[in-house]
Amino acid sequence: MQTGFAFTKLADRLATVAELSADDFDLVAKMPSTISHFSSHDHILRTEDPPSSCCCLLLQGYLCWQEQTSGQITSIHVPGDVPDLHTVVSPKLHANLTALGPVVVAFVPHAFFREISVRSPDLCRALQLVSLADAACLRNWVSNLGSRDSLARAAHLICEITFRLRAVGLAKEYRFPLPFTQSDLAAACAISAVHANRVTQELRKRRTLQWHARTLTITDWHALVRLASFEPDYLGLRDSVARRGYSSYSPAPTEPDRAAPSHRTSMPGRLGL
Amino acid sequence: MQTGFAFTKLADRLATVAELSADDFDLVAKMPSTISHFSSHDHILRTEDPPSSCCCLLLQGYLCWQEQTSGQITSIHVPGDVPDLHTVVSPKLHANLTALGPVVVAFVPHAFFREISVRSPDLCRALQLVSLADAACLRNWVSNLGSRDSLARAAHLICEITFRLRAVGLAKEYRFPLPFTQSDLAAACAISAVHANRVTQELRKRRTLQWHARTLTITDWHALVRLASFEPDYLGLRDSVARRGYSSYSPAPTEPDRAAPSHRTSMPGRLGL
DNA sequence: CGTTCTATTGACTCGATTCAAACTAAGTGG
DNA sequence: CCACTTAGTTTGAATCGAGTCAATAGAACG
């Protein structure tokens, strides 16, 4: 596991949407932050919480926005994301920000984002682009829920997560920690937990992936992409970054589904600060 | 039908999310624009179109973003909206902008939005807020598609449209032009056209609305809101504006479903320029 | 070592789709 | 003004994907 300072996660993410100069990088490096750890299904932010003056930069693990009443998950976030970036402009929350598995986050003052926006047009644009990418993701989820059957929905979700992880340098070898419960998957794909189980079994049966011990291994990326009709354009990644999603893919070494998980990418680990 | 200049539609919309000063209003009034008319199901923007240097301000009628392949509608826009405001930052299009019924739009140069953002912090914030409102809308659609049955989905869509129309001074008396086909409704609610028909019949049977001759009349707003579990917070409207959605509601005069449409709000009409 | 999540399985039910046909309304042109 | 065309709406019957309920098995955790 590569260790690093919290700001590097943000810098990596911003670099996926815009080219950053050395000066930009130095500005980001001044990021003040408070590191916090959370356990699975903890609420990082609740609808009823008072307005905060910080944003939440995800360093490790997964976060999701989840509707209070229906339990529907409306978006999933990966390291480098700032799920509540919009609170810099308007502090209102309409859902709960929930941990999917153990997570490490850095709380970063709103003022920091305002400052780098003012100081660097590049960084301002990069922040706007990640906001737009979030919106584009949501639009894609609407079409995902609206037009795909449950199997393709789940496949699409996994494609999206894989692609976004790879954009920020994770999910090498198409194997990565995915500490979701099947109920979490169900809440994201808008299917029942029972059906989520049947869908994951079908994905396993088709030899597209293995998912065991909170680790997911994609064994046939192209088949998964085809099944999901996955078109990563909407993620707004720079061409050079998007190429990471596809390049250098060779099927992961096949092992029995119940084999011991890889140690390389075990999660959670300490953030090296 | 109230006549007016194109900029007033934008000003009305911005005023729903932020308080505008007289100076702000004067700035908006300098908006350059080219007016265009389109017919139902015309494409205003196509995925494959080259980047434009203009945004599209909707003056009359309805626009939607529609997926090329699945036909899924991912958002619907009402007068005052700038559906492609994001192209000011990134020109990429991922779907088609399509007319639902006859529409009148004003094409406004990107430069204008940049200029008012620079000149007035209030207007800059107002533009950010309408962008956030669009994103919040998308998030709400995800939860709408994910957690409601077809009847509640349709009811929710109608509640949302009604509320947004009323925010910009339209849909008085809870009666307004809605020149959608039932297939359009189906594409927005992610149901089949046949089922959309059954849903509209059920809504009529429950005496919540009438929908005939391209005009929709809500006959029981509270029942519709209840059926949809509609919570308008997510629209990001200022309190005084949001109150318009509910206040002064009294059931519209009941007339047979097949009665002649009202003349007051007939559409399309000429934009008084 | 029991308690508590989580995953799995089967049987039954139901909402929504599909297909096909008929019907209505709205143009269009002779 | 009517015949023709096309788009949109309505209906019924058969089918299917997914949900629900209920019970069991397995894993994780203190």
XYZ file of C-alpha atoms (C1' of nucleotides) in Angstrom:
606
model
C 0.000 0.000 0.000
C 1.407 3.327 -1.056
C 1.582 5.737 1.851
C 1.296 9.463 1.450
C -0.061 12.714 2.703
C -3.781 13.382 2.576
C -3.417 16.142 -0.008
C -1.937 13.725 -2.543
C -5.307 11.963 -2.789
C -6.942 15.258 -3.735
C -4.132 16.106 -6.132
C -4.469 12.701 -7.803
C -8.172 13.225 -8.265
C -7.827 16.753 -9.643
C -5.138 15.500 -12.011
C -7.634 13.048 -13.501
C -9.701 15.916 -14.896
C -7.141 18.671 -15.554
C -3.421 19.070 -15.980
C -1.874 20.566 -12.855
C 1.253 22.695 -12.811
C 3.952 22.388 -10.151
C 2.603 25.614 -8.598
C -0.882 24.125 -8.458
C 0.519 21.068 -6.738
C 2.277 23.232 -4.162
C -0.983 25.062 -3.463
C -2.827 21.801 -2.905
C 0.011 20.640 -0.667
C -0.885 23.398 1.813
C -4.201 21.652 2.479
C -5.042 21.656 6.196
C -6.877 18.532 7.311
C -8.097 16.476 10.230
C -8.007 12.729 9.687
C -10.873 10.548 10.943
C -11.681 6.866 10.777
C -15.154 5.379 10.498
C -16.617 1.886 10.521
C -18.986 0.325 8.058
C -22.425 1.982 7.908
C -21.367 4.868 10.139
C -22.915 8.189 9.171
C -20.253 10.752 8.323
C -22.940 13.404 7.748
C -26.630 13.277 8.591
C -29.475 15.224 7.031
C -30.240 16.863 10.352
C -26.637 17.869 11.111
C -25.944 21.603 11.458
C -24.033 23.167 8.543
C -20.340 22.368 8.681
C -17.439 24.544 7.582
C -15.496 21.549 6.313
C -15.657 19.184 3.387
C -14.900 15.539 3.585
C -12.057 14.233 1.392
C -12.170 10.450 1.113
C -8.721 8.902 1.574
C -9.474 5.188 1.848
C -12.542 3.032 1.440
C -15.960 3.922 0.049
C -18.622 6.464 0.948
C -22.156 6.761 -0.351
C -25.013 9.217 -0.240
C -28.026 7.362 1.055
C -31.643 8.522 1.259
C -32.944 8.652 4.786
C -36.375 7.182 4.132
C -35.988 4.724 1.273
C -32.419 3.675 1.968
C -31.680 4.170 -1.734
C -28.008 4.840 -2.439
C -27.735 7.680 -4.944
C -23.975 7.793 -5.450
C -20.810 5.994 -4.417
C -17.473 7.665 -3.848
C -13.912 6.427 -4.076
C -10.647 7.778 -2.635
C -9.837 11.261 -3.888
C -13.505 12.239 -4.080
C -14.994 15.080 -2.030
C -18.605 13.890 -1.837
C -19.889 17.043 -0.128
C -17.934 19.580 -2.172
C -21.228 21.339 -2.921
C -21.517 22.383 0.738
C -18.898 25.045 -0.002
C -21.653 26.844 -1.930
C -24.769 25.676 -0.129
C -24.610 23.865 3.202
C -27.891 22.009 2.889
C -27.856 18.221 3.110
C -30.642 16.107 1.629
C -29.303 12.652 2.474
C -26.873 10.849 4.739
C -23.220 10.365 3.874
C -22.554 6.774 4.908
C -19.451 4.574 5.056
C -19.504 1.385 2.996
C -16.893 -0.591 4.851
C -14.145 0.984 6.981
C -13.051 4.383 5.713
C -10.458 7.058 6.323
C -11.437 10.644 5.563
C -9.783 14.041 5.863
C -11.921 16.981 6.897
C -10.822 20.043 4.965
C -12.071 23.593 5.618
C -14.319 25.155 2.977
C -11.942 28.117 3.062
C -9.180 25.991 1.561
C -11.223 25.183 -1.534
C -12.207 28.820 -1.899
C -8.601 29.881 -1.586
C -7.131 27.530 -4.179
C -9.988 28.497 -6.523
C -9.053 32.136 -6.224
C -5.308 31.583 -6.456
C -5.257 29.267 -9.453
C -7.626 29.287 -12.418
C -6.465 25.740 -13.203
C -7.459 24.480 -9.787
C -10.730 26.390 -9.934
C -11.489 24.688 -13.215
C -10.409 21.296 -11.865
C -12.816 21.652 -8.950
C -15.604 22.648 -11.313
C -14.809 19.626 -13.465
C -14.999 17.174 -10.567
C -18.355 18.710 -9.627
C -19.547 18.240 -13.194
C -18.252 14.673 -13.144
C -20.356 14.000 -10.043
C -23.414 15.368 -11.808
C -22.657 13.351 -14.945
C -22.359 10.273 -12.759
C -25.786 10.927 -11.295
C -27.245 11.345 -14.749
C -25.686 8.063 -15.721
C -27.208 6.369 -12.674
C -30.633 7.595 -13.733
C -30.149 5.969 -17.088
C -28.632 2.898 -15.413
C -31.636 2.412 -13.136
C -34.032 3.346 -15.894
C -32.830 1.239 -18.763
C -30.868 -1.792 -17.593
C -32.012 -5.005 -15.972
C -30.658 -5.989 -12.580
C -27.690 -7.968 -13.890
C -26.512 -5.166 -16.167
C -27.094 -2.633 -13.381
C -24.801 -4.472 -11.006
C -22.225 -5.016 -13.744
C -22.343 -1.321 -14.598
C -21.859 -0.288 -10.999
C -18.800 -2.508 -10.723
C -17.393 -1.214 -14.015
C -17.809 2.353 -12.812
C -16.131 1.722 -9.480
C -13.275 -0.144 -11.126
C -12.723 2.603 -13.661
C -12.750 5.366 -11.082
C -10.401 3.474 -8.798
C -7.979 2.911 -11.645
C -8.122 6.599 -12.573
C -6.616 7.454 -9.179
C -4.067 4.651 -9.317
C -5.957 1.948 -7.417
C -7.450 -1.394 -8.474
C -4.279 -2.451 -10.215
C -4.572 -5.972 -11.619
C -8.341 -5.525 -11.524
C -8.413 -6.778 -7.959
C -9.415 -4.524 -5.094
C -11.101 -4.401 -1.684
C -14.883 -4.105 -1.933
C -16.263 -4.448 1.597
C -19.910 -3.970 0.559
C -22.606 -6.255 1.837
C -24.974 -7.654 -0.740
C -27.614 -5.419 0.826
C -25.426 -2.422 0.028
C -25.208 -3.568 -3.570
C -28.981 -3.990 -3.563
C -29.512 -0.455 -2.222
C -27.299 0.963 -4.960
C -28.884 -1.034 -7.788
C -32.427 -0.584 -6.498
C -33.089 -4.298 -6.223
C -33.948 -6.467 -3.233
C -31.206 -8.030 -1.131
C -32.350 -11.493 -2.156
C -32.120 -10.593 -5.791
C -28.708 -8.981 -5.277
C -27.560 -12.385 -4.111
C -28.874 -14.052 -7.243
C -27.240 -11.407 -9.411
C -23.827 -11.847 -7.801
C -24.136 -15.578 -8.240
C -24.915 -15.105 -11.895
C -21.881 -12.832 -12.327
C -19.739 -15.492 -10.686
C -21.287 -18.248 -12.771
C -20.455 -16.328 -15.924
C -16.829 -16.176 -14.760
C -16.728 -12.379 -14.990
C -15.672 -11.854 -11.404
C -14.908 -13.319 -8.020
C -16.126 -11.577 -4.875
C -15.103 -13.067 -1.590
C -13.570 -12.004 1.697
C -14.426 -8.389 0.887
C -12.182 -8.511 -2.149
C -13.346 -8.293 -5.712
C -11.355 -9.761 -8.575
C -12.489 -9.114 -12.115
C -11.670 -12.186 -14.167
C -13.153 -11.003 -17.456
C -13.145 -7.233 -17.717
C -14.213 -7.121 -21.333
C -17.164 -9.417 -20.721
C -18.215 -7.237 -17.774
C -17.939 -4.069 -19.851
C -19.971 -5.698 -22.609
C -22.609 -6.975 -20.217
C -22.981 -3.499 -18.714
C -22.711 -1.604 -22.028
C -20.244 0.487 -20.069
C -19.167 3.719 -21.789
C -16.770 5.615 -19.501
C -16.954 8.935 -21.377
C -19.342 10.397 -18.859
C -16.747 10.243 -16.075
C -15.025 13.257 -17.641
C -11.529 11.819 -17.287
C -8.677 13.135 -19.379
C -7.820 10.824 -22.271
C -4.492 9.779 -20.806
C -6.201 8.877 -17.541
C -9.147 7.113 -19.144
C -6.731 4.890 -21.028
C -5.634 3.460 -17.690
C -9.090 1.947 -17.419
C -8.540 -0.319 -20.361
C -4.828 -0.548 -21.041
C -2.697 -3.345 -19.722
C -5.640 -5.545 -18.990
C -4.943 -9.225 -18.928
C -7.213 -11.633 -17.128
C -6.290 -11.994 -13.478
C -4.817 -15.354 -12.566
C -7.829 -17.552 -11.974
C -8.086 -19.013 -8.554
C -10.939 -20.808 -6.834
C -13.594 -18.365 -5.670
C -12.945 -19.270 -2.065
C -9.190 -18.734 -2.191
C -7.424 -16.533 0.330
C -7.609 -12.829 -0.542
C -4.595 -11.039 -1.916
C -2.467 -9.244 0.652
C -1.327 -6.533 -1.711
C -4.438 -4.417 -1.449
C -5.840 -5.405 1.912
C -7.998 -2.784 3.545
C -8.270 -1.050 5.907
C -4.706 -0.017 6.596
C -3.238 3.006 8.284
C -2.805 6.115 6.259
C 0.897 6.964 6.425
C 0.921 10.458 7.823
C -49.844 35.160 -21.257
C -47.348 37.575 -19.812
C -44.987 38.934 -22.432
C -41.458 40.019 -21.712
C -37.839 40.037 -22.746
C -35.826 36.847 -22.762
C -33.596 37.961 -19.910
C -36.546 38.198 -17.527
C -36.945 34.398 -17.687
C -33.343 34.015 -16.513
C -33.771 36.679 -13.880
C -36.905 34.974 -12.575
C -35.061 31.681 -12.299
C -32.024 33.176 -10.563
C -34.343 34.971 -8.164
C -35.781 31.616 -7.080
C -32.439 30.626 -5.545
C -30.906 33.949 -4.449
C -31.964 37.500 -3.763
C -30.950 39.764 -6.607
C -30.159 43.452 -6.240
C -31.286 46.068 -8.739
C -27.701 46.181 -10.061
C -27.749 42.430 -10.558
C -30.983 42.758 -12.473
C -29.465 45.436 -14.705
C -26.514 43.169 -15.433
C -28.793 40.315 -16.429
C -30.786 42.720 -18.583
C -27.733 43.158 -20.824
C -28.057 39.513 -21.887
C -27.493 39.083 -25.624
C -29.603 36.349 -27.161
C -30.860 34.761 -30.345
C -34.378 33.399 -30.184
C -35.236 30.081 -31.816
C -38.338 27.952 -32.082
C -38.433 24.164 -32.181
C -41.107 21.532 -32.644
C -41.833 18.521 -30.484
C -39.032 15.942 -30.414
C -36.608 18.195 -32.280
C -33.031 17.903 -31.088
C -31.702 21.221 -29.812
C -28.289 19.651 -29.150
C -26.973 16.263 -30.243
C -24.211 14.212 -28.689
C -22.177 14.436 -31.874
C -22.558 18.211 -32.302
C -19.350 20.256 -32.218
C -18.812 22.323 -29.053
C -20.916 25.454 -29.035
C -20.064 28.816 -27.534
C -23.637 29.382 -26.441
C -25.976 28.091 -23.776
C -29.609 27.467 -24.287
C -32.019 29.394 -22.052
C -35.492 27.888 -22.156
C -38.192 30.536 -22.538
C -41.330 28.508 -23.217
C -42.194 24.827 -23.227
C -40.187 21.860 -21.988
C -36.784 20.426 -22.804
C -35.261 17.146 -21.713
C -31.918 15.412 -21.764
C -32.430 12.073 -23.430
C -29.990 9.179 -23.743
C -29.152 8.354 -27.338
C -29.269 4.570 -27.043
C -31.880 3.764 -24.411
C -34.137 6.751 -24.972
C -34.197 7.251 -21.204
C -34.994 10.827 -20.199
C -32.653 11.884 -17.406
C -33.977 15.355 -16.657
C -36.752 17.716 -17.658
C -36.417 21.469 -17.851
C -38.913 24.278 -17.506
C -38.799 27.948 -18.597
C -35.959 29.844 -16.946
C -33.683 26.796 -16.907
C -30.377 26.668 -18.755
C -30.108 22.918 -19.300
C -26.608 23.049 -20.763
C -25.120 25.593 -18.372
C -22.312 23.123 -17.662
C -20.992 23.600 -21.211
C -19.558 26.920 -20.049
C -16.987 24.858 -18.139
C -16.781 21.712 -20.260
C -18.306 21.538 -23.729
C -18.813 17.771 -23.821
C -22.307 16.424 -24.389
C -23.318 12.937 -23.326
C -26.966 12.971 -24.392
C -29.385 14.776 -26.677
C -31.266 17.898 -25.623
C -34.756 17.304 -26.962
C -37.933 19.364 -27.130
C -41.016 17.962 -25.393
C -43.688 19.818 -27.264
C -43.099 23.136 -29.048
C -40.454 25.285 -27.371
C -38.931 28.728 -27.551
C -35.300 29.068 -26.510
C -32.766 31.875 -26.352
C -29.163 31.088 -27.239
C -26.880 33.043 -24.943
C -23.090 33.250 -25.321
C -20.981 31.503 -22.689
C -19.135 34.800 -22.330
C -22.237 36.425 -20.872
C -22.423 33.943 -18.008
C -18.706 34.333 -17.349
C -19.076 38.086 -17.318
C -21.966 38.324 -14.877
C -20.154 35.818 -12.635
C -17.123 38.064 -12.521
C -19.061 41.285 -12.104
C -21.421 40.189 -9.339
C -20.711 37.716 -6.547
C -24.468 37.398 -6.049
C -25.035 36.339 -9.644
C -22.046 34.022 -9.513
C -23.549 32.349 -6.466
C -26.998 32.235 -8.064
C -25.571 30.429 -11.098
C -23.765 27.988 -8.825
C -26.993 27.393 -6.946
C -29.009 26.613 -10.064
C -26.266 24.158 -11.066
C -26.486 22.545 -7.644
C -30.261 22.423 -7.960
C -29.896 20.537 -11.236
C -27.602 18.026 -9.553
C -29.955 17.685 -6.583
C -32.763 17.042 -9.036
C -30.789 14.249 -10.651
C -30.080 12.711 -7.260
C -33.762 12.867 -6.520
C -34.561 11.122 -9.812
C -32.208 8.314 -8.865
C -34.120 7.841 -5.653
C -37.418 8.278 -7.518
C -36.605 5.545 -10.015
C -35.027 3.393 -7.347
C -37.612 3.463 -4.637
C -41.079 4.293 -5.974
C -43.535 2.221 -7.964
C -44.721 3.437 -11.336
C -47.749 5.330 -10.026
C -45.734 7.233 -7.432
C -42.989 7.893 -9.979
C -45.386 9.554 -12.378
C -47.030 11.481 -9.546
C -43.620 12.645 -8.344
C -42.607 13.823 -11.784
C -45.787 15.849 -12.078
C -45.335 17.310 -8.602
C -41.802 18.355 -9.468
C -42.778 19.988 -12.734
C -45.689 21.791 -11.095
C -43.520 23.072 -8.274
C -40.770 24.293 -10.580
C -43.262 25.999 -12.874
C -44.886 27.754 -9.947
C -41.476 28.892 -8.674
C -41.019 30.921 -11.874
C -44.573 32.247 -11.848
C -46.238 29.693 -14.126
C -48.847 26.980 -13.492
C -51.140 29.358 -11.659
C -54.373 27.661 -10.652
C -52.525 24.343 -10.924
C -53.430 24.169 -14.599
C -50.766 24.331 -17.276
C -49.806 23.146 -20.770
C -48.136 19.739 -20.733
C -47.702 18.676 -24.365
C -45.968 15.372 -23.531
C -46.984 12.166 -25.185
C -47.578 9.222 -22.906
C -44.414 7.737 -24.405
C -42.501 10.783 -23.174
C -43.894 10.231 -19.707
C -42.872 6.583 -19.984
C -39.308 7.502 -21.012
C -39.015 9.808 -18.027
C -40.459 7.359 -15.508
C -38.634 4.344 -16.968
C -41.817 2.410 -17.638
C -43.316 1.101 -20.868
C -45.634 3.274 -22.940
C -48.485 0.862 -22.323
C -47.995 1.058 -18.609
C -47.727 4.846 -18.752
C -51.210 4.785 -20.184
C -52.491 2.646 -17.326
C -50.804 4.926 -14.806
C -52.369 8.074 -16.227
C -55.738 6.391 -16.197
C -55.259 5.491 -12.560
C -54.304 9.095 -11.712
C -57.454 10.266 -13.484
C -59.578 7.635 -11.796
C -58.333 8.800 -8.399
C -59.440 12.314 -9.322
C -55.989 13.784 -8.683
C -55.641 15.276 -12.150
C -57.037 15.753 -15.611
C -54.770 15.565 -18.627
C -56.306 16.276 -21.966
C -55.684 18.378 -25.050
C -52.063 18.853 -23.947
C -53.228 20.581 -20.800
C -52.834 19.255 -17.306
C -55.129 20.288 -14.488
C -54.358 19.142 -10.974
C -57.637 18.592 -9.184
C -56.222 17.335 -5.880
C -52.742 18.703 -5.252
C -52.499 17.398 -1.710
C -53.468 13.893 -2.747
C -50.863 13.998 -5.507
C -48.167 15.203 -3.116
C -49.116 12.461 -0.672
C -49.145 9.783 -3.341
C -45.687 10.845 -4.507
C -44.248 11.482 -1.024
C -43.110 14.719 -2.600
C -40.621 16.722 -0.509
C -39.620 19.855 -2.438
C -36.598 20.722 -0.272
C -34.179 19.296 -2.799
C -35.130 21.907 -5.387
C -33.087 24.448 -3.451
C -35.709 27.188 -3.699
C -35.698 30.113 -1.307
C -38.357 29.781 1.378
C -40.469 32.622 0.043
C -40.440 31.003 -3.403
C -41.082 27.495 -2.176
C -44.181 28.729 -0.381
C -45.671 29.547 -3.772
C -45.770 25.839 -4.418
C -48.269 25.249 -1.673
C -49.927 28.509 -0.780
C -53.200 29.620 -2.235
C -54.094 26.149 -3.367
C -57.746 25.474 -3.779
C -59.013 22.667 -5.940
C -59.414 23.740 -9.544
C -62.979 23.973 -10.759
C -63.869 20.433 -11.703
C -64.879 19.935 -15.276
C -65.374 16.783 -17.290
C -62.046 15.316 -18.410
C -62.962 15.829 -22.042
C -63.959 19.468 -21.649
C -62.452 22.159 -23.833
C -59.030 23.324 -22.587
C -58.672 26.650 -20.864
C -57.659 29.529 -23.092
C -55.723 31.325 -20.405
C -52.621 29.164 -20.602
C -52.790 27.779 -24.099
C -49.433 26.947 -25.623
C -47.579 27.556 -27.772
C -47.929 31.297 -28.014
C -45.600 33.939 -29.342
C -42.955 35.282 -27.075
C -43.521 39.028 -26.890
C -40.245 40.468 -28.070
C -19.119 -20.128 22.351
C -23.197 -18.016 21.675
C -24.904 -13.732 19.303
C -25.445 -11.208 15.371
C -24.775 -10.110 10.728
C -24.591 -11.841 6.153
C -25.388 -15.091 2.488
C -28.196 -18.607 0.356
C -32.259 -21.259 -1.226
C -37.126 -22.398 -2.530
C -41.938 -21.269 -3.198
C -45.207 -18.067 -4.131
C -46.869 -13.521 -5.644
C -47.151 -9.329 -8.128
C -46.002 -5.339 -10.830
C -44.739 -4.362 -15.181
C -43.501 -5.823 -20.008
C -44.611 -7.508 -24.379
C -47.392 -8.406 -28.214
C -51.250 -7.636 -30.872
C -55.175 -5.349 -32.216
C -58.393 -1.655 -32.319
C -59.478 2.912 -31.849
C -58.988 8.129 -31.905
C -57.045 12.468 -33.134
C -54.427 15.278 -35.953
C -52.539 16.500 -40.076
C -51.960 16.494 -45.325
C -53.109 16.785 -49.888
C -56.353 15.967 -53.636
C -64.349 19.107 -47.390
C -63.279 14.414 -47.400
C -60.032 10.416 -47.984
C -55.742 9.005 -46.550
C -51.855 8.785 -43.503
C -49.546 8.937 -39.363
C -49.015 9.501 -34.506
C -50.810 8.677 -30.256
C -54.044 6.234 -27.016
C -56.526 2.326 -25.223
C -57.559 -2.583 -24.225
C -56.770 -7.572 -23.246
C -54.016 -11.733 -22.694
C -49.864 -14.030 -21.899
C -45.397 -13.813 -19.881
C -41.486 -12.592 -17.062
C -38.373 -10.265 -13.995
C -38.073 -9.166 -9.503
C -40.111 -8.890 -4.773
C -41.628 -11.071 -0.576
C -41.711 -14.426 2.887
C -39.652 -17.906 5.412
C -36.243 -20.944 6.694
C -31.412 -22.324 6.849
C -26.529 -22.068 6.598
C -22.336 -19.765 7.247
C -19.031 -15.994 8.913
C -17.627 -12.640 11.964
C -17.265 -10.757 16.437
C -16.926 -10.001 21.208
